[in-house]
CSV table of C-alpha atoms in Angstrom, one decimal:
chain,number,residue,atom,x,y,z
A,163,MET,CA,-3.1,-1.8,27.8
A,164,PHE,CA,-5.5,-1.8,30.7
A,165,ILE,CA,-7.8,0.6,28.9
A,166,PHE,CA,-7.8,-1.6,25.8
A,167,ARG,CA,-8.7,-4.7,27.8
A,168,LEU,CA,-11.5,-2.8,29.5
A,169,LEU,CA,-12.8,-1.6,26.1
A,170,LEU,CA,-12.6,-5.1,24.7
A,171,LYS,CA,-14.5,-6.6,27.7
A,172,ASN,CA,-17.2,-3.9,27.5
A,173,ALA,CA,-17.6,-4.4,23.8
A,174,PHE,CA,-18.3,-8.1,24.2
A,175,ARG,CA,-20.3,-7.8,27.4
A,176,HIS,CA,-23.5,-8.4,25.4
A,177,LYS,CA,-22.1,-11.0,23.0
A,178,LEU,CA,-25.1,-11.6,20.8
A,179,ARG,CA,-25.8,-8.0,20.2
A,180,THR,CA,-22.1,-7.2,19.5
A,181,LEU,CA,-21.8,-10.2,17.2
A,182,LEU,CA,-24.9,-9.2,15.1
A,183,THR,CA,-23.6,-5.6,14.9
A,184,MET,CA,-20.2,-6.9,13.7
A,185,ILE,CA,-21.8,-9.1,11.1
A,186,GLY,CA,-23.7,-6.1,9.8
A,187,LEU,CA,-20.5,-4.1,9.7
A,188,ILE,CA,-18.6,-6.9,7.8
A,189,VAL,CA,-21.4,-7.2,5.2
A,190,ALA,CA,-21.5,-3.4,4.8
A,191,ILE,CA,-17.8,-2.8,4.5
A,192,CYS,CA,-17.4,-5.8,2.2
A,193,ALA,CA,-20.2,-4.6,0.0
A,194,PHE,CA,-18.8,-1.0,0.0
A,195,GLY,CA,-15.4,-2.3,-1.1
A,196,LEU,CA,-16.8,-4.5,-3.8
A,197,LEU,CA,-18.9,-1.7,-5.3
A,198,ARG,CA,-16.0,0.7,-5.2
A,199,THR,CA,-13.8,-2.0,-7.0
A,200,ILE,CA,-16.5,-2.3,-9.7
A,201,ILE,CA,-16.4,1.4,-10.3
A,202,ASP,CA,-12.6,1.3,-10.4
A,203,ALA,CA,-12.7,-1.5,-12.9
A,204,TRP,CA,-15.1,0.4,-15.1
A,205,TYR,CA,-12.5,3.2,-15.3
A,206,ALA,CA,-9.6,0.8,-15.7
A,207,GLY,CA,-9.4,1.4,-19.4
A,208,VAL,CA,-9.1,5.1,-18.7
A,209,ASP,CA,-6.4,4.6,-16.1
A,210,GLY,CA,-4.3,2.5,-18.5
A,211,THR,CA,-4.2,5.0,-21.3
A,212,SER,CA,-1.1,6.8,-22.5
A,213,SER,CA,-0.7,10.6,-22.6
A,214,VAL,CA,1.2,10.4,-25.9
A,215,ARG,CA,-1.4,8.5,-27.9
A,216,LEU,CA,-4.3,10.1,-29.8
A,217,ILE,CA,-7.3,8.3,-31.4
A,218,THR,CA,-8.5,9.6,-34.8
A,219,ARG,CA,-11.9,8.4,-35.9
A,220,ASN,CA,-14.7,9.4,-38.3
A,221,SER,CA,-16.3,12.5,-37.0
A,222,ILE,CA,-19.8,11.1,-37.6
A,223,SER,CA,-19.5,7.9,-35.7
A,224,LEU,CA,-17.2,5.0,-34.9
A,225,THR,CA,-19.3,2.8,-37.2
A,226,PHE,CA,-18.1,4.9,-40.2
A,227,PRO,CA,-14.6,3.9,-41.3
A,228,LEU,CA,-11.7,6.0,-42.6
A,229,PRO,CA,-9.6,5.4,-45.7
A,230,LEU,CA,-6.3,3.7,-45.3
A,231,SER,CA,-4.7,6.4,-47.4
A,232,TYR,CA,-5.0,8.8,-44.4
A,233,ALA,CA,-2.1,6.9,-42.8
A,234,GLU,CA,0.6,8.5,-44.9
A,235,ARG,CA,-0.9,12.0,-44.5
A,236,LEU,CA,-1.0,11.5,-40.7
A,237,HIS,CA,2.7,10.6,-40.7
A,238,ASN,CA,3.4,14.0,-42.2
A,239,VAL,CA,1.6,16.0,-39.5
A,240,ASP,CA,4.0,18.1,-37.4
A,241,GLY,CA,4.3,16.5,-33.9
A,242,VAL,CA,3.3,13.0,-35.0
A,243,THR,CA,6.0,10.3,-34.4
A,244,GLY,CA,4.0,7.1,-35.1
A,245,VAL,CA,0.8,5.9,-36.8
A,246,SER,CA,-1.1,2.6,-36.7
A,247,TRP,CA,-4.7,1.5,-37.2
A,248,SER,CA,-7.2,-1.1,-36.0
A,249,ASN,CA,-10.7,-2.5,-36.7
A,250,TRP,CA,-13.1,-3.9,-34.2
A,251,PHE,CA,-13.9,-7.5,-35.2
A,252,GLY,CA,-16.7,-8.7,-32.9
A,253,GLY,CA,-16.3,-12.4,-33.3
A,254,ILE,CA,-17.8,-15.2,-31.1
A,255,TYR,CA,-15.6,-17.8,-29.5
A,256,ILE,CA,-17.7,-21.0,-29.1
A,257,THR,CA,-20.6,-19.2,-27.4
A,258,GLU,CA,-21.9,-15.6,-27.1
A,259,ARG,CA,-21.1,-15.7,-23.4
A,260,ASN,CA,-17.3,-15.8,-24.2
A,261,PHE,CA,-17.0,-12.0,-24.9
A,262,PHE,CA,-13.6,-10.4,-25.2
A,263,PRO,CA,-12.3,-7.5,-27.3
A,264,GLN,CA,-10.9,-8.5,-30.7
A,265,PHE,CA,-9.1,-6.1,-33.1
A,266,ALA,CA,-7.5,-6.4,-36.5
A,267,VAL,CA,-4.3,-4.4,-36.4
A,268,GLU,CA,-1.2,-3.6,-38.4
A,269,PRO,CA,1.2,-5.7,-36.3
A,270,ALA,CA,4.6,-3.9,-36.4
A,271,SER,CA,3.3,-0.4,-36.1
A,272,TYR,CA,0.6,-1.2,-33.6
A,273,LEU,CA,3.0,-3.0,-31.1
A,274,ALA,CA,5.4,-0.2,-31.5
A,275,LEU,CA,2.8,2.2,-30.1
A,276,TYR,CA,1.9,-0.1,-27.1
A,277,PRO,CA,5.2,-0.7,-25.3
A,278,GLU,CA,3.1,-1.8,-22.2
A,279,TYR,CA,2.4,-5.1,-24.0
A,280,VAL,CA,5.5,-7.1,-23.0
A,281,LEU,CA,5.9,-9.7,-25.7
A,282,LYS,CA,9.0,-12.0,-26.3
A,283,ASP,CA,10.9,-11.1,-29.4
A,284,GLU,CA,10.5,-14.5,-31.0
A,285,GLU,CA,6.7,-14.4,-30.4
A,286,LYS,CA,6.5,-10.9,-31.8
A,287,LYS,CA,8.4,-12.0,-34.9
A,288,ALA,CA,6.3,-15.1,-35.4
A,289,PHE,CA,3.1,-13.0,-35.1
A,290,ILE,CA,4.3,-10.4,-37.7
A,291,LEU,CA,5.4,-13.1,-40.2
A,292,ASP,CA,2.2,-15.3,-39.9
A,293,ARG,CA,-0.8,-13.8,-41.7
A,294,GLN,CA,-3.1,-16.2,-39.8
A,295,GLY,CA,-1.3,-15.5,-36.5
A,296,ALA,CA,-2.8,-13.8,-33.4
A,297,ILE,CA,-1.6,-12.6,-30.0
A,298,VAL,CA,-3.5,-12.3,-26.8
A,299,GLY,CA,-3.1,-10.9,-23.3
A,300,ARG,CA,-2.1,-13.2,-20.4
A,301,LYS,CA,-5.5,-12.9,-18.6
A,302,LEU,CA,-7.4,-14.0,-21.7
A,303,ALA,CA,-5.0,-16.9,-22.4
A,304,ASP,CA,-5.3,-18.1,-18.8
A,305,GLN,CA,-9.1,-17.9,-18.9
A,306,TYR,CA,-9.5,-20.2,-21.8
A,307,GLY,CA,-6.3,-22.3,-21.3
A,308,TRP,CA,-4.7,-21.2,-24.6
A,309,LYS,CA,-1.1,-22.0,-25.4
A,310,ILE,CA,1.3,-21.0,-28.1
A,311,GLY,CA,0.4,-22.8,-31.3
A,312,ASP,CA,-3.2,-23.4,-30.5
A,313,GLN,CA,-5.8,-23.0,-33.2
A,314,ILE,CA,-8.5,-20.5,-32.2
A,315,PRO,CA,-11.8,-20.3,-34.2
A,316,LEU,CA,-13.9,-17.2,-34.1
A,317,ARG,CA,-17.3,-17.0,-35.7
A,318,GLY,CA,-17.7,-13.6,-37.4
A,319,THR,CA,-20.7,-11.4,-36.7
A,320,ILE,CA,-19.8,-8.1,-38.5
A,321,PHE,CA,-17.5,-10.1,-40.9
A,322,PRO,CA,-19.3,-13.4,-41.8
A,323,GLY,CA,-17.6,-16.8,-41.7
A,324,THR,CA,-15.5,-18.8,-39.4
A,325,TRP,CA,-12.0,-17.4,-38.9
A,326,THR,CA,-9.3,-19.6,-37.5
A,327,PHE,CA,-6.2,-18.1,-36.0
A,328,THR,CA,-2.9,-19.6,-34.8
A,329,LEU,CA,-1.8,-18.3,-31.4
A,330,ARG,CA,1.7,-16.9,-31.9
A,331,GLY,CA,2.2,-14.9,-28.7
A,332,ILE,CA,0.9,-14.0,-25.2
A,333,TRP,CA,1.8,-10.7,-23.8
A,334,ASP,CA,2.1,-9.6,-20.2
A,335,GLY,CA,1.2,-6.1,-19.0
A,336,VAL,CA,3.9,-3.9,-17.8
A,337,ASP,CA,1.8,-3.2,-14.7
A,338,ALA,CA,-1.6,-4.0,-13.2
A,339,LYS,CA,-3.4,-1.4,-15.2
A,340,THR,CA,-2.4,-2.9,-18.5
A,341,ASP,CA,-5.3,-4.6,-20.4
A,342,GLU,CA,-4.5,-8.3,-20.8
A,343,SER,CA,-7.9,-9.3,-22.2
A,344,GLN,CA,-7.6,-8.4,-25.8
A,345,PHE,CA,-7.2,-10.5,-29.0
A,346,LEU,CA,-5.2,-9.1,-31.8
A,347,PHE,CA,-4.7,-10.4,-35.4
A,348,HIS,CA,-3.6,-9.1,-38.8
A,349,TRP,CA,-5.6,-6.2,-40.4
A,350,GLN,CA,-4.4,-7.3,-43.8
A,351,LEU,CA,-6.1,-10.7,-43.4
A,352,LEU,CA,-9.4,-8.9,-42.7
A,353,ALA,CA,-8.9,-6.5,-45.6
A,354,GLU,CA,-8.2,-9.3,-48.1
A,355,SER,CA,-11.3,-11.2,-47.1
A,356,ASN,CA,-13.4,-8.0,-47.4
A,357,ARG,CA,-12.1,-7.4,-51.0
A,358,GLN,CA,-13.1,-10.9,-52.0
A,359,ARG,CA,-16.5,-10.7,-50.3
A,360,LEU,CA,-17.4,-7.2,-51.3
A,361,LYS,CA,-15.8,-7.3,-54.7
A,362,ARG,CA,-14.5,-3.8,-54.3
A,363,GLY,CA,-11.8,-1.9,-52.5
A,364,ALA,CA,-11.7,-2.6,-48.8
A,365,ASP,CA,-8.9,-0.4,-47.6
A,366,TYR,CA,-10.7,1.2,-44.7
A,367,VAL,CA,-9.9,1.2,-41.1
A,368,GLY,CA,-11.9,1.7,-37.9
A,369,VAL,CA,-9.6,4.1,-36.1
A,370,TYR,CA,-6.1,5.4,-36.3
A,371,ILE,CA,-3.8,5.4,-33.3
A,372,VAL,CA,-1.4,8.3,-33.4
A,373,ARG,CA,1.7,8.8,-31.2
A,374,ILE,CA,2.8,12.4,-30.6
A,375,ASN,CA,6.2,13.8,-29.4
A,376,GLU,CA,4.9,15.5,-26.3
A,377,PRO,CA,1.8,15.1,-24.1
A,378,ASP,CA,1.4,18.9,-23.9
A,379,ASN,CA,1.1,19.0,-27.7
A,380,ALA,CA,-2.1,16.8,-27.8
A,381,PRO,CA,-4.5,19.7,-28.4
A,382,ILE,CA,-2.6,21.4,-31.2
A,383,VAL,CA,-1.8,18.1,-32.9
A,384,SER,CA,-5.4,17.1,-32.7
A,385,GLU,CA,-6.4,20.4,-34.3
A,386,ARG,CA,-3.9,19.9,-37.1
A,387,ILE,CA,-5.1,16.4,-37.9
A,388,ASP,CA,-8.8,17.4,-38.0
A,389,ALA,CA,-8.0,20.5,-40.1
A,390,LEU,CA,-6.1,18.3,-42.5
A,391,PHE,CA,-9.2,16.3,-43.3
A,392,LYS,CA,-11.8,19.0,-43.0
A,393,ASN,CA,-14.3,19.1,-45.9
A,394,SER,CA,-13.2,15.6,-47.1
A,395,LEU,CA,-15.5,12.7,-47.5
A,396,GLY,CA,-14.3,11.3,-44.2
A,397,GLU,CA,-13.8,14.2,-41.7
A,398,THR,CA,-12.1,13.2,-38.5
A,399,LEU,CA,-12.4,13.7,-34.8
A,400,THR,CA,-9.1,13.4,-32.9
A,401,GLU,CA,-8.9,13.2,-29.1
A,402,THR,CA,-6.6,11.8,-26.5
A,403,GLU,CA,-6.8,8.1,-25.8
A,404,LYS,CA,-8.1,9.0,-22.3
A,405,ALA,CA,-10.9,11.1,-23.7
A,406,PHE,CA,-11.7,8.4,-26.2
A,407,GLN,CA,-12.1,5.8,-23.4
A,408,LEU,CA,-14.1,8.2,-21.2
A,409,GLY,CA,-16.5,8.5,-24.1
A,410,PHE,CA,-17.4,4.8,-23.6
A,411,VAL,CA,-17.5,5.1,-19.9
A,412,SER,CA,-19.9,8.1,-20.1
A,413,MET,CA,-22.4,5.9,-21.8
A,414,SER,CA,-22.8,4.1,-18.5
A,415,GLU,CA,-22.5,7.2,-16.3
A,416,ALA,CA,-26.0,6.8,-14.8
A,417,ILE,CA,-25.2,3.3,-13.7
A,418,LEU,CA,-21.9,4.4,-12.2
A,419,VAL,CA,-23.6,7.2,-10.3
A,420,ALA,CA,-26.2,4.7,-9.0
A,421,VAL,CA,-23.5,2.2,-7.9
A,422,ASN,CA,-21.5,5.0,-6.2
A,423,ALA,CA,-24.6,6.2,-4.4
A,424,VAL,CA,-25.5,2.7,-3.2
A,425,SER,CA,-22.0,2.2,-1.8
A,426,PHE,CA,-22.4,5.2,0.5
A,427,VAL,CA,-26.0,4.5,1.4
A,428,ILE,CA,-24.8,1.1,2.7
A,429,ILE,CA,-22.4,2.9,5.1
A,430,ILE,CA,-25.1,5.3,6.3
A,431,ILE,CA,-27.4,2.4,7.0
A,432,ILE,CA,-24.8,0.5,9.1
A,433,MET,CA,-23.9,3.8,10.8
A,434,ALA,CA,-27.6,4.0,12.0
A,435,VAL,CA,-27.5,0.4,13.2
A,436,MET,CA,-24.2,1.0,15.0
A,437,ALA,CA,-25.6,4.2,16.6
A,438,ASN,CA,-28.6,2.3,17.9
A,439,THR,CA,-26.3,-0.4,19.4
A,440,MET,CA,-24.2,2.2,21.2
A,441,THR,CA,-27.3,4.1,22.4
A,442,MET,CA,-28.7,0.9,23.9
A,443,THR,CA,-25.3,0.2,25.5
A,444,ALA,CA,-25.1,3.6,27.1
A,445,ARG,CA,-28.7,3.4,28.4
A,446,GLU,CA,-28.0,0.0,30.1
A,447,ARG,CA,-24.9,1.4,31.8
A,448,LEU,CA,-26.3,4.6,33.0
A,449,ALA,CA,-25.8,3.7,36.7
A,450,GLU,CA,-22.2,2.6,36.0
A,451,TYR,CA,-21.3,5.9,34.3
A,452,ALA,CA,-23.0,7.9,37.2
A,453,THR,CA,-20.9,5.8,39.7
A,454,LEU,CA,-17.7,6.6,37.8
A,455,LYS,CA,-18.5,10.3,37.9
A,456,ALA,CA,-19.3,10.0,41.6
A,457,LEU,CA,-15.9,8.5,42.3
A,458,GLY,CA,-14.2,11.4,40.7
A,459,PHE,CA,-13.8,10.4,37.1
A,460,SER,CA,-14.2,13.2,34.6
A,461,PRO,CA,-16.9,13.4,32.0
A,462,GLY,CA,-14.1,13.1,29.4
A,463,PHE,CA,-13.3,9.6,30.8
A,464,VAL,CA,-16.9,8.4,30.2
A,465,VAL,CA,-16.7,9.9,26.7
A,466,LYS,CA,-13.5,8.0,26.0
A,467,LEU,CA,-15.0,4.7,27.2
A,468,LEU,CA,-18.0,5.0,24.8
A,469,PHE,CA,-15.9,6.2,21.8
A,470,GLY,CA,-13.3,3.6,22.5
A,471,GLU,CA,-15.8,0.8,22.7
A,472,SER,CA,-17.6,1.9,19.5
A,473,LEU,CA,-14.2,2.1,17.7
A,474,VAL,CA,-13.2,-1.4,18.8
A,475,ILE,CA,-16.4,-2.9,17.4
A,476,ALA,CA,-16.2,-0.8,14.2
A,477,LEU,CA,-12.6,-1.6,13.5
A,478,ILE,CA,-12.9,-5.3,14.2
A,479,GLY,CA,-16.0,-5.6,12.0
A,480,GLY,CA,-14.5,-3.3,9.4
A,481,GLY,CA,-11.1,-5.1,9.4
A,482,ALA,CA,-12.9,-8.4,8.9
A,483,GLY,CA,-15.0,-6.9,6.1
A,484,LEU,CA,-11.9,-5.6,4.4
A,485,LEU,CA,-10.2,-9.0,4.5
A,486,LEU,CA,-13.3,-10.7,3.2
A,487,THR,CA,-13.4,-8.3,0.3
A,488,LEU,CA,-10.2,-9.7,-1.2
A,489,PRO,CA,-11.4,-13.3,-1.9
A,490,ILE,CA,-14.9,-12.1,-2.9
A,491,ALA,CA,-13.4,-9.7,-5.4
A,492,ALA,CA,-11.2,-12.5,-6.8
A,493,ALA,CA,-14.2,-14.8,-7.1
A,494,PHE,CA,-16.2,-12.0,-8.8
A,495,ALA,CA,-13.3,-11.3,-11.2
A,496,LYS,CA,-13.2,-15.0,-12.2
A,497,ALA,CA,-17.0,-15.0,-12.7
A,498,VAL,CA,-17.1,-12.0,-15.0
A,499,GLY,CA,-14.1,-13.1,-17.0
A,500,THR,CA,-12.9,-10.5,-19.4
A,501,LEU,CA,-15.8,-8.1,-18.9
A,502,PHE,CA,-13.4,-5.8,-17.0
A,503,PRO,CA,-9.8,-5.4,-18.2
A,504,THR,CA,-8.6,-5.4,-14.6
A,505,PHE,CA,-10.5,-6.2,-11.5
A,506,MET,CA,-8.6,-5.8,-8.2
A,507,VAL,CA,-9.1,-4.1,-4.9
A,508,SER,CA,-7.0,-1.0,-4.9
A,509,GLN,CA,-5.1,0.5,-1.9
A,510,THR,CA,-7.4,3.5,-2.2
A,511,THR,CA,-10.5,1.3,-1.8
A,512,MET,CA,-8.9,-0.4,1.3
A,513,LEU,CA,-8.1,2.9,2.8
A,514,LEU,CA,-11.7,4.1,2.2
A,515,GLN,CA,-13.0,0.9,3.9
A,516,ILE,CA,-10.8,1.6,7.0
A,517,LEU,CA,-11.9,5.3,6.9
A,518,ALA,CA,-15.6,4.3,6.6
A,519,SER,CA,-15.2,2.0,9.6
A,520,LEU,CA,-13.6,4.8,11.7
A,521,ILE,CA,-16.3,7.2,10.7
A,522,VAL,CA,-19.0,4.7,11.6
A,523,GLY,CA,-17.4,4.1,15.0
A,524,VAL,CA,-17.0,7.8,15.8
A,525,VAL,CA,-20.5,8.9,14.6
A,526,ALA,CA,-22.3,6.0,16.3
A,527,ALA,CA,-20.8,7.0,19.7
A,528,ALA,CA,-21.2,10.7,19.4
A,529,TRP,CA,-24.8,11.1,20.6
A,530,PRO,CA,-24.7,8.6,23.5
A,531,ALA,CA,-21.3,9.9,24.6
A,532,TRP,CA,-22.6,13.5,24.7
A,533,LYS,CA,-25.6,12.4,26.7
A,534,MET,CA,-23.6,10.3,29.2
A,535,SER,CA,-21.1,13.1,29.7
A,536,ARG,CA,-23.9,15.3,30.9
A,537,ILE,CA,-25.6,12.7,33.1
A,538,ASP,CA,-26.7,13.9,36.6
A,539,ILE,CA,-25.1,11.7,39.2
A,540,VAL,CA,-28.1,11.6,41.5
A,541,ASN,CA,-30.5,10.6,38.7
A,542,GLY,CA,-28.0,8.1,37.4
A,543,LEU,CA,-27.5,6.4,40.8
A,544,ARG,CA,-31.3,5.8,41.1
A,545,HIS,CA,-30.8,3.1,38.4
A,546,VAL,CA,-28.6,1.1,40.7
A,547,ALA,CA,-30.4,-2.1,41.7
């Protein structure tokens, strides 16, 4: 306890310098945590995937649809236990700024493949029975203040016209990784509109979602599906849901690498600032450390004093930065809306913040501690006023 009080008094002996160093630490650790959270949020869709779901799409591109007739053939593939489909809609709610994912789905089969969407039985039934019905995630409903029974108009971009839906249900995610920012409505409604507008068959889907019996069977089932439609007008590419999501993330890989690099550069910069502070501190106390050695204190005791003081400053500043990260992340999540499915500071990020603070404290004190441990007593005492 005495040593801790001594370290605390030493740390705040030069109050202004210590305060400015701590402010720098708070800003650095907070920025580090926020950038790491942004990276985690970017991969949130990947973390929330299921190992028993495959995505089958057109092998050329996602913009090329697949015939609805493929559904029955997919059901007959060995290892497949469920099939559904969806189409990206891309509508606008009031203004272009209100972006959120919208999919036309086959209600019953789709919800059966996504047990992580926790929906009340009466809401699920109402959605399935109402062709104009829609369901949304809790996060999306809270953002726009939607309630069951509300009329929600979407202005089509890919599919022209104004589409009005009745909100029939709001699902909650089974855990924090579940996406609660999606808007789902009936695929059949979209198909019927396309038939009238295009004056021809419109039984095409964007992607198929396929459930398999065992996660280990994903490669062989994918091969069976793609072999089934080989040399057809719509050849397929089947991959795990995780691989499918990673395909979208890879489009922004350069940005993620840059954000990741910046997060560590920030720590290196504050490490240099902290090292400068500790070097100045050690130089000012040269005579004190020489006196301690003259009184019989070992070089190790001097080293402990410097390392202890550096760690006290680093941990106080780092702890404050960690605590500040939480409200800033919450404000950031509110500002970006549904851009990220989930946006929360993970335990891993908080542990990295604490670890970064410890590393800054240790590295910053390493050089001055080594120098002071080797100080010559006579030369050091010459600095005594």
